[in-house]
Amino acid sequence: MLNKPYVAAPEGFQPSEYDISGVRTVVYQSGRAPGQGGAQDARPLVFLHGAGTFTGFDFLADLAAERRVIVPYHPGFGESGDDPDIDDINDYVLHYLELFDAMGLAEIDLVGFSFGGWIAAELGVSRPSLFARIVLVAPSGLPVAEPPAADVMTIPAADLPGYLAHDTSILENKLPKAHDVDFLTLGYRERVAAARVVWDRPMGNRKLGRRLGRLSQPVLLVWGKEDRIRPVEHGDAWLDRLSDARLEVLPNAGHLVLDEAPGAIQSIAAFLR
């Protein structure tokens, strides 16, 4: 198990482990256990992270004050174990359906960011009745010709901060100040896991668009106006294919809109209430 010296989640989140078809899956949960009364007994909120975890999940603190928030690490990411057989987005979908069954989750509010947004959308079309509300934050997965998405697998490491954030100063406390083997190991491992799925399909799943009509529950799309990885125009392509959706665009924010724009979390909280 990687000895990861970075904050996995805000204070008050506790880790647990599940064996899902032989894959050690680490899950962080906030607040009181269900059954102890109060807001924590509302529908659980599951957050699916993007294709990198080094930024952490500090932005979830405000949501955790109201809700039971569940943050699983994808196989091959963060503190979860590896599974080289996961090489298709549907492998992640099946993994999470098994995890939700193991956790006894019967009705969920689902939030997915970037790569996690793709997984969230595919989960929604696979099992619509499981999810009450869905939030997709700058999701990948839906191919859009113009303007094209950036292929993150080909962006030089030195240029990546400028693609992730409009104001790169938000990354100063999230990147190591000197050579850091643990940080480099984490990044390489997660890029390999993501590459198994996206290397030959960097724009996403060409079949997803025709399936999004299966989502009848309310969907909120959240985007940073200055996103250089998934341009904000992609939000309109999602809107065109969803029956009950609205798009919230946050100014002066890039792909890491949840880190850059406090209003993003406020919009998500209001939508989920």
PDB file of C-alpha atoms in Angstrom, residues 6-269:
ATOM      1  CA  TYR A   6      -1.004  13.920   1.399  1.00  0.00           C
ATOM      2  CA  VAL A   7      -4.382  14.777   2.903  1.00  0.00           C
ATOM      3  CA  ALA A   8      -6.961  12.386   1.474  1.00  0.00           C
ATOM      4  CA  ALA A   9     -10.046  14.229   2.703  1.00  0.00           C
ATOM      5  CA  PRO A  10     -11.061  16.978   5.106  1.00  0.00           C
ATOM      6  CA  GLU A  11     -10.784  16.484   8.836  1.00  0.00           C
ATOM      7  CA  GLY A  12     -13.481  14.190  10.167  1.00  0.00           C
ATOM      8  CA  PHE A  13     -13.426  11.738   7.255  1.00  0.00           C
ATOM      9  CA  GLN A  14     -12.629   8.193   8.328  1.00  0.00           C
ATOM     10  CA  PRO A  15     -11.251   5.442   6.062  1.00  0.00           C
ATOM     11  CA  SER A  16     -12.582   1.928   5.676  1.00  0.00           C
ATOM     12  CA  GLU A  17     -11.689  -0.904   3.320  1.00  0.00           C
ATOM     13  CA  TYR A  18     -13.809  -3.219   1.180  1.00  0.00           C
ATOM     14  CA  ASP A  19     -12.794  -6.216  -0.867  1.00  0.00           C
ATOM     15  CA  ILE A  20     -14.567  -5.845  -4.193  1.00  0.00           C
ATOM     16  CA  SER A  21     -13.926  -8.883  -6.390  1.00  0.00           C
ATOM     17  CA  GLY A  22     -10.434  -9.144  -4.951  1.00  0.00           C
ATOM     18  CA  VAL A  23      -9.609  -5.424  -5.222  1.00  0.00           C
ATOM     19  CA  ARG A  24      -8.886  -3.567  -1.985  1.00  0.00           C
ATOM     20  CA  THR A  25     -11.062  -0.460  -2.168  1.00  0.00           C
ATOM     21  CA  VAL A  26     -10.451   2.351   0.313  1.00  0.00           C
ATOM     22  CA  VAL A  27     -13.434   4.549   1.115  1.00  0.00           C
ATOM     23  CA  TYR A  28     -13.461   7.741   3.169  1.00  0.00           C
ATOM     24  CA  GLN A  29     -16.703   8.719   4.923  1.00  0.00           C
ATOM     25  CA  SER A  30     -17.691  11.814   6.816  1.00  0.00           C
ATOM     26  CA  GLY A  31     -19.774  12.410   9.880  1.00  0.00           C
ATOM     27  CA  ARG A  32     -21.867  10.088  11.973  1.00  0.00           C
ATOM     28  CA  ALA A  33     -22.860   6.624  10.938  1.00  0.00           C
ATOM     29  CA  PRO A  34     -26.347   6.322   9.445  1.00  0.00           C
ATOM     30  CA  GLY A  35     -29.056   5.667  12.004  1.00  0.00           C
ATOM     31  CA  GLN A  36     -27.834   8.274  14.498  1.00  0.00           C
ATOM     32  CA  GLY A  37     -30.350  10.884  13.452  1.00  0.00           C
ATOM     33  CA  GLY A  38     -30.146  14.317  11.908  1.00  0.00           C
ATOM     34  CA  ALA A  39     -29.002  15.373   8.460  1.00  0.00           C
ATOM     35  CA  GLN A  40     -26.596  12.473   8.227  1.00  0.00           C
ATOM     36  CA  ASP A  41     -29.593  10.177   7.747  1.00  0.00           C
ATOM     37  CA  ALA A  42     -30.474  11.905   4.471  1.00  0.00           C
ATOM     38  CA  ARG A  43     -29.455  10.213   1.246  1.00  0.00           C
ATOM     39  CA  PRO A  44     -25.702   9.569   1.193  1.00  0.00           C
ATOM     40  CA  LEU A  45     -23.671  11.650  -1.219  1.00  0.00           C
ATOM     41  CA  VAL A  46     -21.031   9.720  -3.168  1.00  0.00           C
ATOM     42  CA  PHE A  47     -18.186  11.733  -4.731  1.00  0.00           C
ATOM     43  CA  LEU A  48     -16.188  10.160  -7.574  1.00  0.00           C
ATOM     44  CA  HIS A  49     -12.819  11.833  -8.073  1.00  0.00           C
ATOM     45  CA  GLY A  50     -11.012  12.611 -11.309  1.00  0.00           C
ATOM     46  CA  ALA A  51      -7.951  11.045 -12.916  1.00  0.00           C
ATOM     47  CA  GLY A  52      -5.605  12.448 -10.264  1.00  0.00           C
ATOM     48  CA  THR A  53      -5.940  12.637  -6.495  1.00  0.00           C
ATOM     49  CA  PHE A  54      -3.036  14.886  -5.481  1.00  0.00           C
ATOM     50  CA  THR A  55      -5.306  17.917  -5.051  1.00  0.00           C
ATOM     51  CA  GLY A  56      -7.213  16.230  -2.225  1.00  0.00           C
ATOM     52  CA  PHE A  57     -10.867  16.807  -1.331  1.00  0.00           C
ATOM     53  CA  ASP A  58     -10.881  19.816   0.975  1.00  0.00           C
ATOM     54  CA  PHE A  59     -13.782  21.330  -0.957  1.00  0.00           C
ATOM     55  CA  LEU A  60     -16.067  18.595   0.409  1.00  0.00           C
ATOM     56  CA  ALA A  61     -15.911  19.949   3.971  1.00  0.00           C
ATOM     57  CA  ASP A  62     -18.992  22.162   3.577  1.00  0.00           C
ATOM     58  CA  LEU A  63     -21.036  19.343   2.040  1.00  0.00           C
ATOM     59  CA  ALA A  64     -19.959  17.038   4.859  1.00  0.00           C
ATOM     60  CA  ALA A  65     -21.410  19.468   7.382  1.00  0.00           C
ATOM     61  CA  GLU A  66     -24.873  18.653   6.002  1.00  0.00           C
ATOM     62  CA  ARG A  67     -24.577  15.185   4.548  1.00  0.00           C
ATOM     63  CA  ARG A  68     -22.957  11.798   4.904  1.00  0.00           C
ATOM     64  CA  VAL A  69     -20.291  12.118   2.204  1.00  0.00           C
ATOM     65  CA  ILE A  70     -18.622   8.996   0.794  1.00  0.00           C
ATOM     66  CA  VAL A  71     -15.377   9.253  -1.196  1.00  0.00           C
ATOM     67  CA  PRO A  72     -14.093   5.977  -2.657  1.00  0.00           C
ATOM     68  CA  TYR A  73     -10.725   5.758  -4.365  1.00  0.00           C
ATOM     69  CA  HIS A  74     -11.001   4.179  -7.811  1.00  0.00           C
ATOM     70  CA  PRO A  75      -8.988   0.970  -8.253  1.00  0.00           C
ATOM     71  CA  GLY A  76      -5.473   2.021  -9.239  1.00  0.00           C
ATOM     72  CA  PHE A  77      -5.814   5.436  -7.583  1.00  0.00           C
ATOM     73  CA  GLY A  78      -4.883   6.849  -4.198  1.00  0.00           C
ATOM     74  CA  GLU A  79      -4.970   4.249  -1.461  1.00  0.00           C
ATOM     75  CA  SER A  80      -7.013   1.592  -3.276  1.00  0.00           C
ATOM     76  CA  GLY A  81      -5.383  -1.483  -4.759  1.00  0.00           C
ATOM     77  CA  ASP A  82      -4.535  -2.046  -8.396  1.00  0.00           C
ATOM     78  CA  ASP A  83      -6.524  -4.061 -10.896  1.00  0.00           C
ATOM     79  CA  PRO A  84      -4.794  -4.258 -14.298  1.00  0.00           C
ATOM     80  CA  ASP A  85      -7.869  -6.007 -15.711  1.00  0.00           C
ATOM     81  CA  ILE A  86      -9.830  -2.748 -15.497  1.00  0.00           C
ATOM     82  CA  ASP A  87      -9.351  -1.427 -19.022  1.00  0.00           C
ATOM     83  CA  ASP A  88     -12.831  -0.194 -19.914  1.00  0.00           C
ATOM     84  CA  ILE A  89     -15.145   2.359 -18.318  1.00  0.00           C
ATOM     85  CA  ASN A  90     -17.766  -0.333 -17.741  1.00  0.00           C
ATOM     86  CA  ASP A  91     -15.287  -2.174 -15.513  1.00  0.00           C
ATOM     87  CA  TYR A  92     -15.423   0.828 -13.177  1.00  0.00           C
ATOM     88  CA  VAL A  93     -19.220   0.885 -13.406  1.00  0.00           C
ATOM     89  CA  LEU A  94     -19.455  -2.756 -12.303  1.00  0.00           C
ATOM     90  CA  HIS A  95     -16.864  -2.171  -9.573  1.00  0.00           C
ATOM     91  CA  TYR A  96     -18.949   0.641  -8.091  1.00  0.00           C
ATOM     92  CA  LEU A  97     -22.244  -1.189  -8.343  1.00  0.00           C
ATOM     93  CA  GLU A  98     -20.630  -4.004  -6.323  1.00  0.00           C
ATOM     94  CA  LEU A  99     -19.225  -1.498  -3.829  1.00  0.00           C
ATOM     95  CA  PHE A 100     -22.602   0.192  -3.332  1.00  0.00           C
ATOM     96  CA  ASP A 101     -24.197  -3.209  -2.739  1.00  0.00           C
ATOM     97  CA  ALA A 102     -21.468  -4.082  -0.212  1.00  0.00           C
ATOM     98  CA  MET A 103     -22.108  -0.779   1.605  1.00  0.00           C
ATOM     99  CA  GLY A 104     -25.878  -1.287   1.588  1.00  0.00           C
ATOM    100  CA  LEU A 105     -26.565   1.904  -0.366  1.00  0.00           C
ATOM    101  CA  ALA A 106     -30.065   1.865  -1.840  1.00  0.00           C
ATOM    102  CA  GLU A 107     -30.563   5.503  -2.894  1.00  0.00           C
ATOM    103  CA  ILE A 108     -27.687   7.851  -3.639  1.00  0.00           C
ATOM    104  CA  ASP A 109     -26.960  11.418  -4.655  1.00  0.00           C
ATOM    105  CA  LEU A 110     -23.993  11.100  -7.013  1.00  0.00           C
ATOM    106  CA  VAL A 111     -21.329  13.716  -7.765  1.00  0.00           C
ATOM    107  CA  GLY A 112     -18.577  13.000 -10.275  1.00  0.00           C
ATOM    108  CA  PHE A 113     -15.680  15.207 -11.360  1.00  0.00           C
ATOM    109  CA  SER A 114     -13.925  14.905 -14.743  1.00  0.00           C
ATOM    110  CA  PHE A 115     -13.004  11.202 -15.173  1.00  0.00           C
ATOM    111  CA  GLY A 116     -15.241  10.513 -12.173  1.00  0.00           C
ATOM    112  CA  GLY A 117     -17.991  12.425 -13.971  1.00  0.00           C
ATOM    113  CA  TRP A 118     -17.707   9.994 -16.866  1.00  0.00           C
ATOM    114  CA  ILE A 119     -18.019   7.079 -14.447  1.00  0.00           C
ATOM    115  CA  ALA A 120     -20.992   8.803 -12.775  1.00  0.00           C
ATOM    116  CA  ALA A 121     -22.793   9.277 -16.094  1.00  0.00           C
ATOM    117  CA  GLU A 122     -22.219   5.654 -17.087  1.00  0.00           C
ATOM    118  CA  LEU A 123     -23.426   4.516 -13.651  1.00  0.00           C
ATOM    119  CA  GLY A 124     -26.547   6.604 -14.092  1.00  0.00           C
ATOM    120  CA  VAL A 125     -27.472   5.116 -17.450  1.00  0.00           C
ATOM    121  CA  SER A 126     -26.699   1.603 -16.174  1.00  0.00           C
ATOM    122  CA  ARG A 127     -28.799   1.825 -12.978  1.00  0.00           C
ATOM    123  CA  PRO A 128     -30.978   4.976 -13.145  1.00  0.00           C
ATOM    124  CA  SER A 129     -33.199   4.000 -10.200  1.00  0.00           C
ATOM    125  CA  LEU A 130     -30.234   3.969  -7.785  1.00  0.00           C
ATOM    126  CA  PHE A 131     -29.520   7.693  -8.083  1.00  0.00           C
ATOM    127  CA  ALA A 132     -31.886  10.439  -6.909  1.00  0.00           C
ATOM    128  CA  ARG A 133     -29.837  13.380  -8.172  1.00  0.00           C
ATOM    129  CA  ILE A 134     -26.635  13.542 -10.193  1.00  0.00           C
ATOM    130  CA  VAL A 135     -24.015  16.293 -10.402  1.00  0.00           C
ATOM    131  CA  LEU A 136     -21.462  16.170 -13.221  1.00  0.00           C
ATOM    132  CA  VAL A 137     -18.521  18.534 -12.756  1.00  0.00           C
ATOM    133  CA  ALA A 138     -16.614  19.191 -16.003  1.00  0.00           C
ATOM    134  CA  PRO A 139     -17.219  15.545 -16.949  1.00  0.00           C
ATOM    135  CA  SER A 140     -15.280  13.678 -19.573  1.00  0.00           C
ATOM    136  CA  GLY A 141     -16.792  10.770 -21.478  1.00  0.00           C
ATOM    137  CA  LEU A 142     -18.970  12.534 -24.062  1.00  0.00           C
ATOM    138  CA  PRO A 143     -17.061  13.093 -27.328  1.00  0.00           C
ATOM    139  CA  VAL A 144     -17.465  16.653 -28.634  1.00  0.00           C
ATOM    140  CA  ALA A 145     -15.831  17.606 -31.928  1.00  0.00           C
ATOM    141  CA  GLU A 146     -15.634  21.386 -31.524  1.00  0.00           C
ATOM    142  CA  PRO A 147     -13.947  22.697 -29.556  1.00  0.00           C
ATOM    143  CA  PRO A 148     -12.038  19.474 -28.887  1.00  0.00           C
ATOM    144  CA  ALA A 149     -11.095  18.342 -25.404  1.00  0.00           C
ATOM    145  CA  ALA A 150      -7.426  18.312 -24.480  1.00  0.00           C
ATOM    146  CA  ASP A 151      -5.758  14.912 -24.433  1.00  0.00           C
ATOM    147  CA  VAL A 152      -4.317  14.970 -20.927  1.00  0.00           C
ATOM    148  CA  MET A 153      -2.068  12.008 -21.696  1.00  0.00           C
ATOM    149  CA  THR A 154      -0.055  14.167 -24.093  1.00  0.00           C
ATOM    150  CA  ILE A 155       0.193  17.387 -22.049  1.00  0.00           C
ATOM    151  CA  PRO A 156       3.786  17.947 -20.825  1.00  0.00           C
ATOM    152  CA  ALA A 157       4.047  17.860 -17.041  1.00  0.00           C
ATOM    153  CA  ALA A 158       5.368  21.428 -16.918  1.00  0.00           C
ATOM    154  CA  ASP A 159       2.288  22.707 -18.753  1.00  0.00           C
ATOM    155  CA  LEU A 160      -0.295  20.721 -16.797  1.00  0.00           C
ATOM    156  CA  PRO A 161      -0.923  23.278 -13.996  1.00  0.00           C
ATOM    157  CA  GLY A 162      -2.028  25.841 -16.582  1.00  0.00           C
ATOM    158  CA  TYR A 163      -4.494  23.350 -17.995  1.00  0.00           C
ATOM    159  CA  LEU A 164      -5.858  22.372 -14.585  1.00  0.00           C
ATOM    160  CA  ALA A 165      -6.384  25.816 -13.086  1.00  0.00           C
ATOM    161  CA  HIS A 166      -7.096  29.332 -14.283  1.00  0.00           C
ATOM    162  CA  ASP A 167      -5.227  30.661 -11.247  1.00  0.00           C
ATOM    163  CA  THR A 168      -2.331  28.252 -10.785  1.00  0.00           C
ATOM    164  CA  SER A 169      -1.555  29.681  -7.335  1.00  0.00           C
ATOM    165  CA  ILE A 170      -4.223  27.326  -5.938  1.00  0.00           C
ATOM    166  CA  LEU A 171      -1.813  24.475  -6.678  1.00  0.00           C
ATOM    167  CA  GLU A 172       1.122  25.879  -4.700  1.00  0.00           C
ATOM    168  CA  ASN A 173       0.274  23.950  -1.526  1.00  0.00           C
ATOM    169  CA  LYS A 174      -0.694  20.810  -3.438  1.00  0.00           C
ATOM    170  CA  LEU A 175       2.580  20.281  -5.312  1.00  0.00           C
ATOM    171  CA  PRO A 176       5.854  19.259  -3.624  1.00  0.00           C
ATOM    172  CA  LYS A 177       8.529  21.919  -3.249  1.00  0.00           C
ATOM    173  CA  ALA A 178      11.326  19.499  -4.162  1.00  0.00           C
ATOM    174  CA  HIS A 179      11.879  16.083  -5.683  1.00  0.00           C
ATOM    175  CA  ASP A 180       9.341  13.776  -4.033  1.00  0.00           C
ATOM    176  CA  VAL A 181       9.421  10.075  -4.877  1.00  0.00           C
ATOM    177  CA  ASP A 182       6.051   9.331  -3.259  1.00  0.00           C
ATOM    178  CA  PHE A 183       4.376  12.109  -5.234  1.00  0.00           C
ATOM    179  CA  LEU A 184       5.924  10.964  -8.513  1.00  0.00           C
ATOM    180  CA  THR A 185       4.994   7.342  -7.796  1.00  0.00           C
ATOM    181  CA  LEU A 186       1.398   8.291  -7.074  1.00  0.00           C
ATOM    182  CA  GLY A 187       1.148  10.346 -10.253  1.00  0.00           C
ATOM    183  CA  TYR A 188       2.678   7.648 -12.458  1.00  0.00           C
ATOM    184  CA  ARG A 189       0.478   4.921 -10.989  1.00  0.00           C
ATOM    185  CA  GLU A 190      -2.703   6.940 -11.507  1.00  0.00           C
ATOM    186  CA  ARG A 191      -1.771   7.928 -15.064  1.00  0.00           C
ATOM    187  CA  VAL A 192      -1.231   4.266 -15.907  1.00  0.00           C
ATOM    188  CA  ALA A 193      -4.629   3.329 -14.432  1.00  0.00           C
ATOM    189  CA  ALA A 194      -6.369   6.092 -16.387  1.00  0.00           C
ATOM    190  CA  ALA A 195      -4.460   5.282 -19.569  1.00  0.00           C
ATOM    191  CA  ARG A 196      -5.791   1.732 -19.608  1.00  0.00           C
ATOM    192  CA  VAL A 197      -9.241   3.215 -20.180  1.00  0.00           C
ATOM    193  CA  VAL A 198      -8.590   6.378 -22.198  1.00  0.00           C
ATOM    194  CA  TRP A 199      -5.443   5.696 -24.236  1.00  0.00           C
ATOM    195  CA  ASP A 200      -7.314   4.532 -27.343  1.00  0.00           C
ATOM    196  CA  ARG A 201     -10.445   6.598 -26.650  1.00  0.00           C
ATOM    197  CA  PRO A 202      -9.208   9.935 -25.193  1.00  0.00           C
ATOM    198  CA  MET A 203     -12.424  11.759 -26.102  1.00  0.00           C
ATOM    199  CA  GLY A 204     -14.714   9.275 -24.331  1.00  0.00           C
ATOM    200  CA  ASN A 205     -17.447   6.831 -25.245  1.00  0.00           C
ATOM    201  CA  ARG A 206     -19.097   7.547 -28.602  1.00  0.00           C
ATOM    202  CA  LYS A 207     -22.154   5.539 -27.468  1.00  0.00           C
ATOM    203  CA  LEU A 208     -22.752   7.536 -24.292  1.00  0.00           C
ATOM    204  CA  GLY A 209     -24.659  10.374 -25.947  1.00  0.00           C
ATOM    205  CA  ARG A 210     -27.480   8.158 -27.179  1.00  0.00           C
ATOM    206  CA  ARG A 211     -27.836   6.608 -23.712  1.00  0.00           C
ATOM    207  CA  LEU A 212     -28.062   9.781 -21.629  1.00  0.00           C
ATOM    208  CA  GLY A 213     -31.799   9.897 -22.261  1.00  0.00           C
ATOM    209  CA  ARG A 214     -32.119   7.113 -19.682  1.00  0.00           C
ATOM    210  CA  LEU A 215     -31.404   9.728 -17.006  1.00  0.00           C
ATOM    211  CA  SER A 216     -34.771  11.159 -15.970  1.00  0.00           C
ATOM    212  CA  GLN A 217     -33.673  12.450 -12.552  1.00  0.00           C
ATOM    213  CA  PRO A 218     -32.468  16.072 -12.123  1.00  0.00           C
ATOM    214  CA  VAL A 219     -28.874  16.606 -13.266  1.00  0.00           C
ATOM    215  CA  LEU A 220     -26.666  19.596 -12.477  1.00  0.00           C
ATOM    216  CA  LEU A 221     -23.702  20.349 -14.740  1.00  0.00           C
ATOM    217  CA  VAL A 222     -20.935  22.477 -13.213  1.00  0.00           C
ATOM    218  CA  TRP A 223     -18.169  24.045 -15.298  1.00  0.00           C
ATOM    219  CA  GLY A 224     -15.337  26.519 -14.976  1.00  0.00           C
ATOM    220  CA  LYS A 225     -15.605  29.144 -17.710  1.00  0.00           C
ATOM    221  CA  GLU A 226     -11.845  28.994 -18.382  1.00  0.00           C
ATOM    222  CA  ASP A 227     -11.583  25.179 -18.513  1.00  0.00           C
ATOM    223  CA  ARG A 228      -8.797  24.232 -20.953  1.00  0.00           C
ATOM    224  CA  ILE A 229      -9.237  20.470 -20.622  1.00  0.00           C
ATOM    225  CA  ARG A 230     -12.985  20.188 -21.193  1.00  0.00           C
ATOM    226  CA  PRO A 231     -14.043  23.521 -22.729  1.00  0.00           C
ATOM    227  CA  VAL A 232     -17.195  25.023 -21.263  1.00  0.00           C
ATOM    228  CA  GLU A 233     -18.954  24.621 -24.626  1.00  0.00           C
ATOM    229  CA  HIS A 234     -19.078  20.898 -23.894  1.00  0.00           C
ATOM    230  CA  GLY A 235     -21.681  21.662 -21.257  1.00  0.00           C
ATOM    231  CA  ASP A 236     -24.179  22.506 -23.991  1.00  0.00           C
ATOM    232  CA  ALA A 237     -23.591  19.114 -25.624  1.00  0.00           C
ATOM    233  CA  TRP A 238     -24.520  17.425 -22.335  1.00  0.00           C
ATOM    234  CA  LEU A 239     -27.575  19.672 -21.915  1.00  0.00           C
ATOM    235  CA  ASP A 240     -28.834  18.722 -25.367  1.00  0.00           C
ATOM    236  CA  ARG A 241     -28.887  15.035 -24.391  1.00  0.00           C
ATOM    237  CA  LEU A 242     -30.332  15.248 -20.873  1.00  0.00           C
ATOM    238  CA  SER A 243     -34.052  15.593 -20.194  1.00  0.00           C
ATOM    239  CA  ASP A 244     -33.866  17.442 -16.844  1.00  0.00           C
ATOM    240  CA  ALA A 245     -30.595  19.318 -16.532  1.00  0.00           C
ATOM    241  CA  ARG A 246     -29.172  22.776 -16.015  1.00  0.00           C
ATOM    242  CA  LEU A 247     -25.677  24.163 -16.459  1.00  0.00           C
ATOM    243  CA  GLU A 248     -23.896  26.301 -13.867  1.00  0.00           C
ATOM    244  CA  VAL A 249     -20.831  28.127 -15.247  1.00  0.00           C
ATOM    245  CA  LEU A 250     -18.381  29.651 -12.759  1.00  0.00           C
ATOM    246  CA  PRO A 251     -16.248  32.599 -13.938  1.00  0.00           C
ATOM    247  CA  ASN A 252     -12.493  32.812 -13.408  1.00  0.00           C
ATOM    248  CA  ALA A 253     -12.176  29.052 -12.866  1.00  0.00           C
ATOM    249  CA  GLY A 254     -10.543  26.299 -14.851  1.00  0.00           C
ATOM    250  CA  HIS A 255     -10.901  22.529 -14.806  1.00  0.00           C
ATOM    251  CA  LEU A 256     -10.389  22.393 -11.027  1.00  0.00           C
ATOM    252  CA  VAL A 257     -13.541  24.441 -10.577  1.00  0.00           C
ATOM    253  CA  LEU A 258     -14.341  22.847  -7.203  1.00  0.00           C
ATOM    254  CA  ASP A 259     -10.999  24.103  -5.853  1.00  0.00           C
ATOM    255  CA  GLU A 260     -11.057  27.502  -7.558  1.00  0.00           C
ATOM    256  CA  ALA A 261     -14.666  28.636  -7.189  1.00  0.00           C
ATOM    257  CA  PRO A 262     -16.375  28.439  -3.771  1.00  0.00           C
ATOM    258  CA  GLY A 263     -19.652  29.104  -5.552  1.00  0.00           C
ATOM    259  CA  ALA A 264     -19.428  25.682  -7.187  1.00  0.00           C
ATOM    260  CA  ILE A 265     -19.894  23.829  -3.902  1.00  0.00           C
ATOM    261  CA  GLN A 266     -22.626  26.264  -2.864  1.00  0.00           C
ATOM    262  CA  SER A 267     -24.513  25.521  -6.082  1.00  0.00           C
ATOM    263  CA  ILE A 268     -24.107  21.781  -5.594  1.00  0.00           C
ATOM    264  CA  ALA A 269     -25.307  21.954  -1.987  1.00  0.00           C
TER     265      ALA A 269
END
